[in-house]
């Protein structure tokens, strides 16, 4: 069983909890950083786009 956290899933979870993308815990430039950011963007991207349209 793989007990290592999945950075993509962690990024999605962070976005659902309204944690900003800048809180990415992985080293900038690493594969994990990119995966976390992609997961965050998948969830937060549409939500943030909707918020900005309303302002």
Coordinates of C-alpha atoms in Angstrom, one line a residue:
X1 CA 0.0 0.0 0.0
X2 CA 1.3 3.4 -0.9
X3 CA 1.3 5.7 2.1
X4 CA 2.9 8.6 0.4
X5 CA 0.6 11.6 -0.1
X6 CA -0.4 12.4 -3.6
X7 CA 0.6 16.0 -4.3
X8 CA -2.2 16.4 -6.9
X9 CA -4.8 15.2 -4.4
X10 CA -3.3 17.4 -1.7
X11 CA -3.6 20.4 -4.0
X12 CA -7.2 19.7 -4.7
X13 CA -7.9 19.3 -1.0
X14 CA -6.2 22.5 -0.2
X15 CA -8.3 24.4 -2.8
X16 CA -11.5 22.9 -1.3
X17 CA -10.4 24.2 2.1
X18 CA -9.7 27.7 0.6
X19 CA -6.0 27.4 1.1
X20 CA -4.2 29.8 -1.3
X21 CA -2.0 28.4 -4.1
X22 CA 0.9 30.2 -2.5
X23 CA 0.8 27.7 0.4
X24 CA 2.2 25.0 -1.8
X25 CA 4.4 23.0 0.6
X26 CA 6.7 21.6 -2.1
X27 CA 10.0 23.1 -3.4
X28 CA 9.4 25.4 -6.4
X29 CA 10.5 23.6 -9.6
X30 CA 9.9 20.1 -8.3
X31 CA 7.5 17.6 -9.8
X32 CA 5.6 17.6 -6.6
X33 CA 5.2 21.3 -6.7
X34 CA 3.8 21.2 -10.2
X35 CA 1.4 18.4 -9.3
X36 CA 0.2 20.2 -6.2
X37 CA -0.4 23.4 -8.2
X38 CA -2.2 21.5 -11.0
X39 CA -4.5 19.9 -8.4
X40 CA -5.2 23.2 -6.8
X41 CA -5.9 24.9 -10.1
X42 CA -8.3 22.1 -11.1
X43 CA -10.5 22.9 -8.1
X44 CA -9.8 26.6 -7.4
X45 CA -9.5 27.8 -11.0
X46 CA -13.2 27.6 -11.9
X47 CA -14.2 28.9 -8.4
X48 CA -11.8 31.9 -8.6
X49 CA -13.0 32.7 -12.1
X50 CA -16.6 32.8 -10.9
X51 CA -15.6 35.1 -8.0
X52 CA -13.7 37.5 -10.3
X53 CA -16.6 37.8 -12.7
X54 CA -18.9 38.9 -9.9
X55 CA -16.7 41.9 -8.9

